[in-house]
Short mmCIF file of C-alpha atoms in Angstrom, two decimals:
data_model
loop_
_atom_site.label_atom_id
_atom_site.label_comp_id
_atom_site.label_asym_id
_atom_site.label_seq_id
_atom_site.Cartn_x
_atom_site.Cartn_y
_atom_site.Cartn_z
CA UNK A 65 117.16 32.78 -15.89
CA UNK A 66 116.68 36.77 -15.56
CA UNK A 67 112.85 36.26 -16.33
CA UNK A 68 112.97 33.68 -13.58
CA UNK A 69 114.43 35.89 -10.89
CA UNK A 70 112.24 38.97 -11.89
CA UNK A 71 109.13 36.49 -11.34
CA UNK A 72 110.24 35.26 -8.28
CA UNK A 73 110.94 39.41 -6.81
CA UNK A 74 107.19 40.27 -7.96
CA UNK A 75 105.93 37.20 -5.83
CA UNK A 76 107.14 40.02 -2.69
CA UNK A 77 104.73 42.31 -3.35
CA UNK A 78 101.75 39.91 -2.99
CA UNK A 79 103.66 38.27 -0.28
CA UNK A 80 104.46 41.86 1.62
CA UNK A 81 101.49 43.39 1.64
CA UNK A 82 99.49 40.05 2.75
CA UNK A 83 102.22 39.46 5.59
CA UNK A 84 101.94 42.85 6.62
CA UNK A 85 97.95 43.37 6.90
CA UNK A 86 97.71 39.98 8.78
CA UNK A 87 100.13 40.57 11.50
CA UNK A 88 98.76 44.22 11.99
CA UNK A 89 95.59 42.99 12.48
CA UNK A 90 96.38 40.29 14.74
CA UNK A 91 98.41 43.14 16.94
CA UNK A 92 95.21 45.19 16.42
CA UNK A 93 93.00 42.38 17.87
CA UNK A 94 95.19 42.07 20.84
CA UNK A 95 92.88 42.91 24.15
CA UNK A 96 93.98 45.52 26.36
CA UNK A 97 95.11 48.85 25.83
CA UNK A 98 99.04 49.07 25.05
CA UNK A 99 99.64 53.06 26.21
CA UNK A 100 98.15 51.74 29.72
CA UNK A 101 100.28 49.12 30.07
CA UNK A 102 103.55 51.38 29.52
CA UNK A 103 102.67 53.15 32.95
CA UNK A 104 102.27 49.35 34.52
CA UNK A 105 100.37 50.08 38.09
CA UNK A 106 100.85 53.75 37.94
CA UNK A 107 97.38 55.80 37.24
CA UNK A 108 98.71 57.89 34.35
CA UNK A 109 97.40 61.10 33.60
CA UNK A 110 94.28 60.85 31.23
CA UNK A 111 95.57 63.71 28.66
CA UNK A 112 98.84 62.13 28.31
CA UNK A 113 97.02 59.01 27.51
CA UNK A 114 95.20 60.51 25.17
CA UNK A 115 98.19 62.46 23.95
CA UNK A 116 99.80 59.15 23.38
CA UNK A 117 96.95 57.49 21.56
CA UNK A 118 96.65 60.64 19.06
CA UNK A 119 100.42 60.28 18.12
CA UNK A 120 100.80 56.15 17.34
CA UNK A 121 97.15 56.85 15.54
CA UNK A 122 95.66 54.41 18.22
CA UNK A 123 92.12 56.33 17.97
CA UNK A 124 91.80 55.52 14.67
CA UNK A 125 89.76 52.12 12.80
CA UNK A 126 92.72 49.32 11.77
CA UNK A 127 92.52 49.97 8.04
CA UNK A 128 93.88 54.32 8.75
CA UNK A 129 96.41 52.83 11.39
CA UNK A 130 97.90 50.07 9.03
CA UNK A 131 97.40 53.15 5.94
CA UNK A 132 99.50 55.44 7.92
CA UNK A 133 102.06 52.32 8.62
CA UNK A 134 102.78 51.08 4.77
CA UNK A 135 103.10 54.41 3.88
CA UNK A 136 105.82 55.37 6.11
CA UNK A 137 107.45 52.22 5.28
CA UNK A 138 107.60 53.58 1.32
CA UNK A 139 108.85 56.91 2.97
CA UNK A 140 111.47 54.60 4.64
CA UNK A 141 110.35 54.84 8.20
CA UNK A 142 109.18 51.66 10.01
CA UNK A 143 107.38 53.58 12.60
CA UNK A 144 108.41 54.38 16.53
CA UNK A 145 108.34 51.86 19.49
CA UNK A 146 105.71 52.92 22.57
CA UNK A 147 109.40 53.88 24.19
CA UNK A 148 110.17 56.37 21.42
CA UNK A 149 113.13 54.37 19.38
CA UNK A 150 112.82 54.31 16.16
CA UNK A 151 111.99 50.62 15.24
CA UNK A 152 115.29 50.52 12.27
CA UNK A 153 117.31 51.75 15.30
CA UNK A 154 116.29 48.12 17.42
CA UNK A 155 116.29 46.65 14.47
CA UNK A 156 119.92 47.06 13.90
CA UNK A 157 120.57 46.17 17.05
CA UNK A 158 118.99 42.99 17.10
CA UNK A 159 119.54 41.36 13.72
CA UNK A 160 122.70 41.28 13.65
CA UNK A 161 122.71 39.32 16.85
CA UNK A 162 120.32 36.88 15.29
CA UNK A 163 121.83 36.66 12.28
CA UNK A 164 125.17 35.86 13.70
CA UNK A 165 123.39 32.89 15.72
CA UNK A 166 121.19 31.33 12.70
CA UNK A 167 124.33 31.32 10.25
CA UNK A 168 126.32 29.13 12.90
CA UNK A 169 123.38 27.00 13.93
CA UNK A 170 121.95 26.10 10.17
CA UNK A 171 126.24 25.73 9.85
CA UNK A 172 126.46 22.92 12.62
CA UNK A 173 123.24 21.85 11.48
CA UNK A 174 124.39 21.36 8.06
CA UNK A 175 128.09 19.73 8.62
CA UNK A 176 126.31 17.33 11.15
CA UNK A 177 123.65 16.39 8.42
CA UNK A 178 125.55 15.47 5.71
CA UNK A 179 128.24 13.30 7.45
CA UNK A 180 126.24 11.55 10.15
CA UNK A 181 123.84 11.44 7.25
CA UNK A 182 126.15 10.28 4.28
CA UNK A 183 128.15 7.66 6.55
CA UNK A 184 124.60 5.80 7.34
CA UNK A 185 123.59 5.54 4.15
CA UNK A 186 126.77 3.89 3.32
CA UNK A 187 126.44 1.71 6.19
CA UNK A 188 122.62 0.96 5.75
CA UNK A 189 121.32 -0.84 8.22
CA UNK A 190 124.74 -1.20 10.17
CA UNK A 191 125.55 -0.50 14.10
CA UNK A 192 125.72 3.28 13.18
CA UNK A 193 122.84 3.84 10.81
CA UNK A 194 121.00 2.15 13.95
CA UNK A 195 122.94 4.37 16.06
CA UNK A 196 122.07 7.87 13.80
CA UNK A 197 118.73 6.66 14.26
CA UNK A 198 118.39 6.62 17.94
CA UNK A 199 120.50 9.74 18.41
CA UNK A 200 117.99 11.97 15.59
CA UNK A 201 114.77 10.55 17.59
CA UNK A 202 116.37 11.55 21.05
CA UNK A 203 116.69 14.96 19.11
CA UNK A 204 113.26 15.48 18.15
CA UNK A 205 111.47 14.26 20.74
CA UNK A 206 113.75 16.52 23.68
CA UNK A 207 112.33 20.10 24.02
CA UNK A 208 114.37 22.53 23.28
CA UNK A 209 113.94 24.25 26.74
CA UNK A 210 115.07 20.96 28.22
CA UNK A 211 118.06 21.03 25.44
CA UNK A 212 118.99 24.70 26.71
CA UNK A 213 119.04 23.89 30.27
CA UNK A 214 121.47 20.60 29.91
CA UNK A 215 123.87 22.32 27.78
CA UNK A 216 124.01 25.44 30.41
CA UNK A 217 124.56 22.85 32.95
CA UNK A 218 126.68 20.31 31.45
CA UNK A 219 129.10 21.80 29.30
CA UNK A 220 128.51 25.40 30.70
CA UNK A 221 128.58 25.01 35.02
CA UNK A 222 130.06 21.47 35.33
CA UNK A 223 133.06 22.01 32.42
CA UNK A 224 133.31 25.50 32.15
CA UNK A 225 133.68 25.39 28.39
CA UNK A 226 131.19 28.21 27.57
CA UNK A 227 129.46 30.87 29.45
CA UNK A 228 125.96 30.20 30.77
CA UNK A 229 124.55 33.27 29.19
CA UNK A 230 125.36 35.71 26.50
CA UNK A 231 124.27 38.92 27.41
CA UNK A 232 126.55 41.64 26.46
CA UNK A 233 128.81 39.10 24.93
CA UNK A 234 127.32 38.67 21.56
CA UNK A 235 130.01 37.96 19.05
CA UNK A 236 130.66 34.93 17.22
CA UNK A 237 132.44 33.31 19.72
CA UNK A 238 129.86 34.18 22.64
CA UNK A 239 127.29 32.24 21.03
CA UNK A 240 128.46 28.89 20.50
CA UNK A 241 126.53 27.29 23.47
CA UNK A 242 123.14 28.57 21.38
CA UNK A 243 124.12 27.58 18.30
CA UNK A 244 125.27 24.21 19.55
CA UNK A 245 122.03 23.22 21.20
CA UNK A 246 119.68 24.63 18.06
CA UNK A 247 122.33 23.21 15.62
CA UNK A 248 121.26 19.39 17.51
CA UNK A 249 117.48 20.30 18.00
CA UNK A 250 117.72 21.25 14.02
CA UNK A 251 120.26 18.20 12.49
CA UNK A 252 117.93 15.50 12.46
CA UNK A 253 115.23 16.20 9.83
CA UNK A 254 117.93 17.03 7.69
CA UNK A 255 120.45 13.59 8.61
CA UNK A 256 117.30 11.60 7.42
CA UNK A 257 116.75 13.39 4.68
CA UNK A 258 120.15 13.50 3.54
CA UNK A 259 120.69 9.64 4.31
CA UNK A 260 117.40 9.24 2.08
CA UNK A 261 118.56 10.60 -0.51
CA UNK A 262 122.06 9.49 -0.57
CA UNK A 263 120.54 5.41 -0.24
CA UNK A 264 118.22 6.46 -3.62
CA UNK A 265 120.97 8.04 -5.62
CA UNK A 266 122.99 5.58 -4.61
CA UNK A 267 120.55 3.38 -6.52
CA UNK A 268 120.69 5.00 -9.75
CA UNK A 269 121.85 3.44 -13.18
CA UNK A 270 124.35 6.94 -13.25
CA UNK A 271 126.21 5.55 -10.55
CA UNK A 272 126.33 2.28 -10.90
CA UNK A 273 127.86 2.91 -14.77
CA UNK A 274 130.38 5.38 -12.61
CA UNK A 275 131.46 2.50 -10.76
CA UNK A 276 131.09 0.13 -14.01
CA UNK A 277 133.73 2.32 -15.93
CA UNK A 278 136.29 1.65 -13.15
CA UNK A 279 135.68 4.93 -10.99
CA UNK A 280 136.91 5.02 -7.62
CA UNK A 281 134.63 5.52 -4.43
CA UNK A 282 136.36 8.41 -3.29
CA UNK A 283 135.43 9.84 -6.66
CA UNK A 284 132.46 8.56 -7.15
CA UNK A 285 131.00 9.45 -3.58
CA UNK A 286 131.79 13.15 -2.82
CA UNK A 287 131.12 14.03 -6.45
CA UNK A 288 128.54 11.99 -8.04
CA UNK A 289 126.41 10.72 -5.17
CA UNK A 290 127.13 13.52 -2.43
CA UNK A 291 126.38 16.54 -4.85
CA UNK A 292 123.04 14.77 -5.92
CA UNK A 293 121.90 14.03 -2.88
CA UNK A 294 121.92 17.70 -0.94
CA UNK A 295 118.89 19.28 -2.82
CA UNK A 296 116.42 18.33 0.23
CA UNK A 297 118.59 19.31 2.51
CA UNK A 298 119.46 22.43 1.59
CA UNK A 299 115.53 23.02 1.05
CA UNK A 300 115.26 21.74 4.97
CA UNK A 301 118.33 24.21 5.84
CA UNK A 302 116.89 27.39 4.37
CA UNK A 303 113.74 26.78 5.80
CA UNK A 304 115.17 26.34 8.97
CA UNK A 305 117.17 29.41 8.53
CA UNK A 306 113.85 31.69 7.86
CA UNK A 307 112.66 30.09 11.40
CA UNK A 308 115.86 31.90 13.09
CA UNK A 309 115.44 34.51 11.23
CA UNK A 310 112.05 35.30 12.97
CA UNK A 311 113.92 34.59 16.52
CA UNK A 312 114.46 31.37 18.38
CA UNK A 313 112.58 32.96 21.16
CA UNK A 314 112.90 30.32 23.48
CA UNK A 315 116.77 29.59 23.11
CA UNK A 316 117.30 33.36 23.24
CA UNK A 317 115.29 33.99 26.76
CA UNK A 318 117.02 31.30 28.34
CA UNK A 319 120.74 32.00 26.84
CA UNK A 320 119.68 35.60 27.12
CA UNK A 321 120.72 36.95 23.93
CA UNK A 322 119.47 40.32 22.64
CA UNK A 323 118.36 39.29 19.38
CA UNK A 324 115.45 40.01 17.31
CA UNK A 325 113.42 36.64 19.40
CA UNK A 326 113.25 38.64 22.58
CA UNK A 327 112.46 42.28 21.23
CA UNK A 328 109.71 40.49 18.75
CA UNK A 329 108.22 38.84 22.02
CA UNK A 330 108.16 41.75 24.33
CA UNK A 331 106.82 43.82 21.67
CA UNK A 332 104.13 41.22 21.15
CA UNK A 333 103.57 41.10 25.00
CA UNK A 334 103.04 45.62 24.90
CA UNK A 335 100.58 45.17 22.19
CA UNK A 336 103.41 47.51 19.41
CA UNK A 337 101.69 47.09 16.26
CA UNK A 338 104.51 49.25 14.18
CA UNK A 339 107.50 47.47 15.71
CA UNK A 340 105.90 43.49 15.47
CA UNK A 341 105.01 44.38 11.69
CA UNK A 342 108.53 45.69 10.72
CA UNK A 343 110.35 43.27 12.10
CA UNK A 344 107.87 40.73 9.78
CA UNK A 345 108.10 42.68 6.83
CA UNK A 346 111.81 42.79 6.75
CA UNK A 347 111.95 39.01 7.75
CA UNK A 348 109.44 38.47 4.81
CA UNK A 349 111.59 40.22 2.44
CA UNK A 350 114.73 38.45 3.66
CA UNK A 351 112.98 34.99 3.66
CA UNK A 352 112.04 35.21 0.12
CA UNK A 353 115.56 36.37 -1.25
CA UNK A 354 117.29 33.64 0.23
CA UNK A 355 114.81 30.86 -0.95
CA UNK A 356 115.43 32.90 -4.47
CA UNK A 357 119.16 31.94 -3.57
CA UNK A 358 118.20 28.20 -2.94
CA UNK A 359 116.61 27.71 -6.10
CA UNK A 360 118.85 28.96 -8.31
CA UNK A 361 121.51 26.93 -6.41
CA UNK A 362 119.72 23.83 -7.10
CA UNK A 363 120.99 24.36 -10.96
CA UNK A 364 124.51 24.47 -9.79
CA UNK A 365 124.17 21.33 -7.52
CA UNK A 366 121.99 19.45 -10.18
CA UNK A 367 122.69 20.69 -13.93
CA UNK A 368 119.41 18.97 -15.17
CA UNK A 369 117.63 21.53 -13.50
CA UNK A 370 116.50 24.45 -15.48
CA UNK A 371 114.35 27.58 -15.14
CA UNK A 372 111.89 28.46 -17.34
#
Protein backbone atom coordinates (compact mmCIF):
# COMPACT_ATOMS: atom_id res chain seq x y z
CA UNK A 1 0.00 0.00 0.00
CA UNK A 2 2.81 2.69 1.07
CA UNK A 3 4.76 1.81 -2.24
CA UNK A 4 1.46 2.44 -3.96
CA UNK A 5 0.83 5.90 -2.58
CA UNK A 6 4.56 7.00 -2.97
CA UNK A 7 4.08 5.98 -6.83
CA UNK A 8 1.06 7.65 -7.24
CA UNK A 9 2.79 11.32 -5.40
CA UNK A 10 5.84 10.98 -7.99
CA UNK A 11 3.21 10.83 -10.93
CA UNK A 12 2.88 15.02 -9.66
CA UNK A 13 6.00 15.91 -10.65
CA UNK A 14 5.62 14.79 -14.31
CA UNK A 15 2.11 15.92 -14.08
CA UNK A 16 3.17 19.59 -12.50
CA UNK A 17 5.68 20.58 -14.49
CA UNK A 18 3.77 19.46 -17.88
CA UNK A 19 0.50 21.33 -16.55
CA UNK A 20 2.43 24.21 -15.74
CA UNK A 21 4.60 24.79 -19.09
CA UNK A 22 1.38 24.24 -21.20
CA UNK A 23 -0.85 26.73 -19.64
CA UNK A 24 2.08 29.35 -19.52
CA UNK A 25 2.53 29.04 -22.91
CA UNK A 26 -0.92 29.19 -23.95
CA UNK A 27 -1.14 32.64 -21.69
CA UNK A 28 2.12 33.50 -23.50
CA UNK A 29 0.51 32.99 -26.97
CA UNK A 30 -2.36 35.13 -26.04
CA UNK A 31 -2.41 38.31 -28.68
CA UNK A 32 -2.34 41.63 -27.32
CA UNK A 33 -0.33 43.21 -24.85
CA UNK A 34 -1.68 42.67 -21.12
CA UNK A 35 0.15 46.00 -19.35
CA UNK A 36 -1.89 48.01 -22.18
CA UNK A 37 -4.93 46.68 -21.47
CA UNK A 38 -4.69 47.57 -17.56
CA UNK A 39 -4.88 51.38 -18.62
CA UNK A 40 -8.13 50.32 -20.93
CA UNK A 41 -8.60 53.64 -23.32
CA UNK A 42 -6.22 55.73 -21.40
CA UNK A 43 -2.73 56.46 -23.40
CA UNK A 44 -0.41 55.42 -20.58
CA UNK A 45 2.85 56.78 -20.23
CA UNK A 46 5.47 54.79 -22.36
CA UNK A 47 8.18 54.47 -19.36
CA UNK A 48 5.67 53.18 -17.04
CA UNK A 49 4.84 50.67 -19.63
CA UNK A 50 8.02 49.75 -19.94
CA UNK A 51 8.54 49.92 -16.21
CA UNK A 52 5.77 47.44 -15.96
CA UNK A 53 7.00 45.02 -18.57
CA UNK A 54 10.65 44.95 -16.86
CA UNK A 55 9.05 43.94 -13.45
CA UNK A 56 6.43 40.80 -14.54
CA UNK A 57 9.67 39.85 -16.92
CA UNK A 58 7.29 40.52 -19.97
CA UNK A 59 10.49 41.53 -22.21
CA UNK A 60 11.85 38.42 -21.85
CA UNK A 61 11.51 34.90 -24.45
CA UNK A 62 8.68 32.34 -22.68
CA UNK A 63 11.21 29.78 -21.53
CA UNK A 64 13.16 32.96 -18.81
CA UNK A 65 9.48 34.12 -17.97
CA UNK A 66 8.10 30.55 -17.09
CA UNK A 67 12.11 29.97 -15.40
CA UNK A 68 11.61 32.91 -13.23
CA UNK A 69 7.82 31.53 -12.45
CA UNK A 70 8.67 27.72 -11.20
CA UNK A 71 11.28 29.02 -9.34
CA UNK A 72 9.41 31.34 -7.23
CA UNK A 73 6.88 28.75 -6.83
CA UNK A 74 9.86 26.42 -5.02
CA UNK A 75 10.65 29.73 -3.07
CA UNK A 76 6.89 29.63 -2.20
CA UNK A 77 5.70 32.62 -4.11
CA UNK A 78 3.13 32.15 -6.92
CA UNK A 79 3.96 35.39 -8.47
CA UNK A 80 1.90 38.99 -8.38
CA UNK A 81 -1.38 39.81 -10.30
CA UNK A 82 -1.00 42.95 -13.07
CA UNK A 83 -3.01 44.77 -9.94
CA UNK A 84 -0.20 44.06 -7.48
CA UNK A 85 -1.94 41.19 -5.10
CA UNK A 86 -0.12 38.60 -4.46
CA UNK A 87 -1.76 35.63 -6.40
CA UNK A 88 -1.87 33.17 -2.70
CA UNK A 89 -3.63 36.30 -1.33
CA UNK A 90 -6.76 35.79 -4.27
CA UNK A 91 -6.20 32.56 -4.01
CA UNK A 92 -7.39 32.31 -0.52
CA UNK A 93 -10.00 34.27 -1.22
CA UNK A 94 -11.44 32.40 -3.87
CA UNK A 95 -11.03 28.71 -3.07
CA UNK A 96 -12.61 28.57 -0.33
CA UNK A 97 -15.67 29.93 -2.03
CA UNK A 98 -15.34 27.24 -4.62
CA UNK A 99 -14.63 24.69 -2.53
CA UNK A 100 -17.58 25.29 -0.35
CA UNK A 101 -19.83 25.11 -3.67
CA UNK A 102 -18.21 21.80 -5.33
CA UNK A 103 -18.45 19.81 -1.90
CA UNK A 104 -22.35 20.56 -1.80
CA UNK A 105 -22.92 20.13 -5.51
CA UNK A 106 -20.84 16.61 -6.02
CA UNK A 107 -23.03 16.08 -2.35
CA UNK A 108 -26.55 16.57 -4.07
CA UNK A 109 -25.09 15.06 -6.97
CA UNK A 110 -24.17 12.03 -5.17
CA UNK A 111 -27.41 11.44 -2.76
CA UNK A 112 -29.54 12.02 -6.00
CA UNK A 113 -27.43 9.31 -7.91
CA UNK A 114 -27.55 6.58 -5.83
CA UNK A 115 -31.29 6.61 -4.86
CA UNK A 116 -32.96 7.72 -8.08
CA UNK A 117 -30.30 5.38 -9.37
CA UNK A 118 -30.65 2.28 -6.96
CA UNK A 119 -34.65 2.47 -6.92
CA UNK A 120 -34.61 2.02 -10.98
CA UNK A 121 -32.59 -0.66 -11.04
CA UNK A 122 -34.85 -2.36 -8.69
CA UNK A 123 -37.71 -1.40 -10.67
CA UNK A 124 -36.12 -2.15 -14.17
CA UNK A 125 -38.04 -1.26 -16.73
CA UNK A 126 -41.00 0.03 -14.47
CA UNK A 127 -43.02 3.57 -14.62
CA UNK A 128 -40.01 5.12 -12.70
CA UNK A 129 -36.94 3.61 -14.29
CA UNK A 130 -38.88 5.12 -17.48
CA UNK A 131 -39.42 8.12 -15.52
CA UNK A 132 -35.39 8.45 -14.23
CA UNK A 133 -34.82 8.12 -17.75
CA UNK A 134 -36.64 11.04 -19.12
CA UNK A 135 -35.77 13.27 -16.18
CA UNK A 136 -31.51 12.41 -16.66
CA UNK A 137 -31.96 13.18 -20.61
CA UNK A 138 -33.91 16.52 -19.81
CA UNK A 139 -30.68 17.03 -17.62
CA UNK A 140 -28.13 16.64 -20.12
CA UNK A 141 -29.47 17.98 -22.91
CA UNK A 142 -30.60 21.66 -20.87
CA UNK A 143 -27.62 24.12 -20.79
CA UNK A 144 -26.55 24.97 -17.83
CA UNK A 145 -27.00 28.78 -18.51
CA UNK A 146 -30.61 27.94 -19.27
CA UNK A 147 -30.55 25.73 -15.84
CA UNK A 148 -29.16 28.95 -13.94
CA UNK A 149 -31.64 31.29 -15.24
CA UNK A 150 -34.91 28.98 -14.33
CA UNK A 151 -33.77 28.30 -10.95
CA UNK A 152 -33.09 32.28 -10.34
CA UNK A 153 -36.50 32.72 -11.63
CA UNK A 154 -38.49 29.96 -10.36
CA UNK A 155 -37.51 29.12 -7.04
CA UNK A 156 -35.49 32.42 -6.52
CA UNK A 157 -38.10 35.62 -7.86
CA UNK A 158 -41.42 33.71 -8.08
CA UNK A 159 -40.98 31.68 -4.41
CA UNK A 160 -38.55 33.58 -2.72
CA UNK A 161 -36.80 30.51 -1.36
CA UNK A 162 -33.20 31.60 -2.17
CA UNK A 163 -31.53 34.73 -3.16
CA UNK A 164 -30.96 35.42 -6.85
CA UNK A 165 -27.31 36.05 -6.40
CA UNK A 166 -24.60 35.38 -3.95
CA UNK A 167 -22.34 38.06 -3.88
CA UNK A 168 -21.08 38.92 -0.54
CA UNK A 169 -23.13 36.13 0.86
CA UNK A 170 -20.89 33.21 0.37
CA UNK A 171 -21.37 30.76 3.16
CA UNK A 172 -22.80 27.46 3.04
CA UNK A 173 -26.12 28.44 3.22
CA UNK A 174 -25.81 31.32 0.48
CA UNK A 175 -25.02 28.90 -2.07
CA UNK A 176 -27.62 26.43 -2.23
CA UNK A 177 -29.36 27.85 -5.40
CA UNK A 178 -25.70 27.01 -7.25
CA UNK A 179 -25.22 23.94 -5.89
CA UNK A 180 -28.77 22.88 -6.60
CA UNK A 181 -28.74 23.64 -10.28
CA UNK A 182 -24.94 22.03 -10.87
CA UNK A 183 -25.92 19.19 -8.42
CA UNK A 184 -29.03 18.39 -11.41
CA UNK A 185 -26.81 19.38 -14.49
CA UNK A 186 -24.15 16.79 -12.75
CA UNK A 187 -26.68 13.69 -11.31
CA UNK A 188 -27.38 12.06 -14.40
CA UNK A 189 -24.17 10.43 -15.71
CA UNK A 190 -23.78 9.20 -12.41
CA UNK A 191 -27.88 7.81 -11.86
CA UNK A 192 -27.07 5.69 -15.05
CA UNK A 193 -24.11 4.61 -14.03
CA UNK A 194 -25.09 3.73 -10.69
CA UNK A 195 -28.43 1.99 -11.98
CA UNK A 196 -25.89 0.02 -14.36
CA UNK A 197 -24.15 -1.24 -12.05
CA UNK A 198 -26.60 -2.00 -9.43
CA UNK A 199 -28.84 -4.19 -12.47
CA UNK A 200 -25.17 -6.21 -13.11
CA UNK A 201 -24.38 -6.88 -9.50
CA UNK A 202 -27.60 -7.60 -9.02
CA UNK A 203 -26.90 -10.42 -11.47
CA UNK A 204 -24.12 -12.00 -9.76
CA UNK A 205 -23.95 -15.69 -8.38
CA UNK A 206 -22.73 -13.66 -4.79
CA UNK A 207 -26.04 -12.37 -4.51
CA UNK A 208 -28.16 -14.64 -5.61
CA UNK A 209 -26.42 -17.36 -2.90
CA UNK A 210 -27.10 -14.17 -0.35
CA UNK A 211 -30.61 -14.47 -1.09
CA UNK A 212 -30.32 -18.48 -1.42
CA UNK A 213 -29.09 -18.71 2.31
CA UNK A 214 -32.30 -16.95 3.47
CA UNK A 215 -30.89 -13.23 3.62
CA UNK A 216 -33.23 -10.51 3.75
CA UNK A 217 -33.47 -7.64 1.04
CA UNK A 218 -32.93 -5.01 3.37
CA UNK A 219 -29.69 -6.81 4.10
CA UNK A 220 -28.85 -7.93 1.15
CA UNK A 221 -29.42 -4.54 -0.79
CA UNK A 222 -27.67 -1.70 1.15
CA UNK A 223 -24.80 -4.04 1.95
CA UNK A 224 -24.09 -6.52 -0.64
CA UNK A 225 -25.45 -4.97 -3.83
CA UNK A 226 -25.33 -1.10 -2.89
CA UNK A 227 -21.60 -1.19 -1.63
CA UNK A 228 -20.60 -3.06 -4.93
CA UNK A 229 -22.17 -1.08 -7.10
CA UNK A 230 -20.68 2.69 -6.18
CA UNK A 231 -17.10 2.19 -7.65
CA UNK A 232 -18.17 4.07 -11.06
CA UNK A 233 -19.78 6.44 -9.43
CA UNK A 234 -17.57 7.59 -7.17
CA UNK A 235 -14.94 7.57 -10.20
CA UNK A 236 -17.78 9.92 -12.09
CA UNK A 237 -18.05 12.08 -8.67
CA UNK A 238 -14.37 12.85 -8.23
CA UNK A 239 -14.01 13.66 -11.64
CA UNK A 240 -16.70 15.89 -11.48
CA UNK A 241 -15.33 17.38 -8.38
CA UNK A 242 -11.77 18.27 -10.18
CA UNK A 243 -14.17 20.13 -12.88
CA UNK A 244 -15.41 22.53 -9.85
CA UNK A 245 -12.41 22.64 -8.65
CA UNK A 246 -11.13 24.54 -11.79
CA UNK A 247 -14.42 26.91 -11.47
CA UNK A 248 -17.90 26.43 -12.82
CA UNK A 249 -17.36 29.63 -14.62
CA UNK A 250 -20.58 29.87 -16.07
CA UNK A 251 -22.78 29.09 -12.88
CA UNK A 252 -20.52 31.47 -10.95
CA UNK A 253 -20.97 34.68 -13.47
CA UNK A 254 -24.52 34.28 -13.50
CA UNK A 255 -25.07 33.46 -9.54
CA UNK A 256 -22.22 35.88 -9.11
CA UNK A 257 -20.10 34.14 -6.75
CA UNK A 258 -16.47 35.18 -6.12
CA UNK A 259 -14.91 31.98 -6.56
CA UNK A 260 -11.87 30.81 -8.21
CA UNK A 261 -14.31 30.45 -11.92
CA UNK A 262 -14.54 34.19 -12.19
CA UNK A 263 -10.92 35.34 -11.04
CA UNK A 264 -9.48 32.32 -13.43
CA UNK A 265 -11.63 33.94 -16.33
CA UNK A 266 -10.83 37.55 -15.89
CA UNK A 267 -7.33 36.70 -15.46
CA UNK A 268 -7.51 34.74 -18.69
CA UNK A 269 -9.37 37.73 -20.33
CA UNK A 270 -5.95 40.41 -18.97
CA UNK A 271 -3.61 38.01 -20.51
CA UNK A 272 -1.90 37.18 -16.31
CA UNK A 273 0.34 34.44 -17.06
CA UNK A 274 1.54 34.06 -13.14
CA UNK A 275 -1.97 34.16 -11.70
CA UNK A 276 -3.80 31.58 -14.60
CA UNK A 277 -0.73 29.12 -13.93
CA UNK A 278 -1.04 29.11 -10.06
CA UNK A 279 -4.33 28.71 -9.84
CA UNK A 280 -3.63 25.36 -12.34
CA UNK A 281 -0.84 24.19 -10.51
CA UNK A 282 -2.54 24.14 -7.22
CA UNK A 283 -5.74 22.64 -8.88
CA UNK A 284 -3.31 20.01 -10.44
CA UNK A 285 -1.90 19.16 -7.18
CA UNK A 286 -5.31 19.02 -5.51
CA UNK A 287 -6.84 16.94 -8.41
CA UNK A 288 -4.33 14.27 -8.11
CA UNK A 289 -4.54 13.84 -4.19
CA UNK A 290 -8.06 13.34 -4.20
CA UNK A 291 -8.12 10.75 -7.13
CA UNK A 292 -5.15 9.18 -4.76
CA UNK A 293 -8.12 9.26 -2.16
CA UNK A 294 -10.56 7.51 -4.66
CA UNK A 295 -8.43 4.72 -5.32
CA UNK A 296 -7.50 3.69 -2.24
CA UNK A 297 -11.21 3.93 -1.28
CA UNK A 298 -12.10 1.53 -3.88
CA UNK A 299 -10.30 -1.23 -1.44
CA UNK A 300 -12.58 -0.28 1.33
CA UNK A 301 -15.78 -0.37 -0.88
CA UNK A 302 -14.59 -3.60 -2.75
CA UNK A 303 -12.09 -5.85 -0.57
CA UNK A 304 -10.99 -7.83 -3.75
CA UNK A 305 -9.25 -4.92 -4.77
CA UNK A 306 -5.62 -4.71 -4.01
CA UNK A 307 -2.58 -2.52 -4.73
CA UNK A 308 0.40 -3.70 -5.89
Amino acid sequence: MLGYILKRLLQVVPVFFGATLLIYFLVFAMPGDPILALFGDRTPNPAIVQALREQYHLNDPFIVQYWYYITGVFQGNLGMTYSGRPVTEVLAETLPVTGRLAVMAIAIEFTLAIIIGTIAALRKGKLFDNTSLVVALIALSIPIFVLCFIAQYFFALQLGWFSPTVGADNGWGGLWLPALVLGFSLFAVSMRLMRSSTIDTLNQEWVRTAYGKGLPRRRVIPVHVLRNSLIPVITNSATNFGVLLVGATVTEGIFNVPGVGNTLYQAAVRGEGPTVVSFVTVFVILYVLVNLVIDLLYGLLDPRIRYA
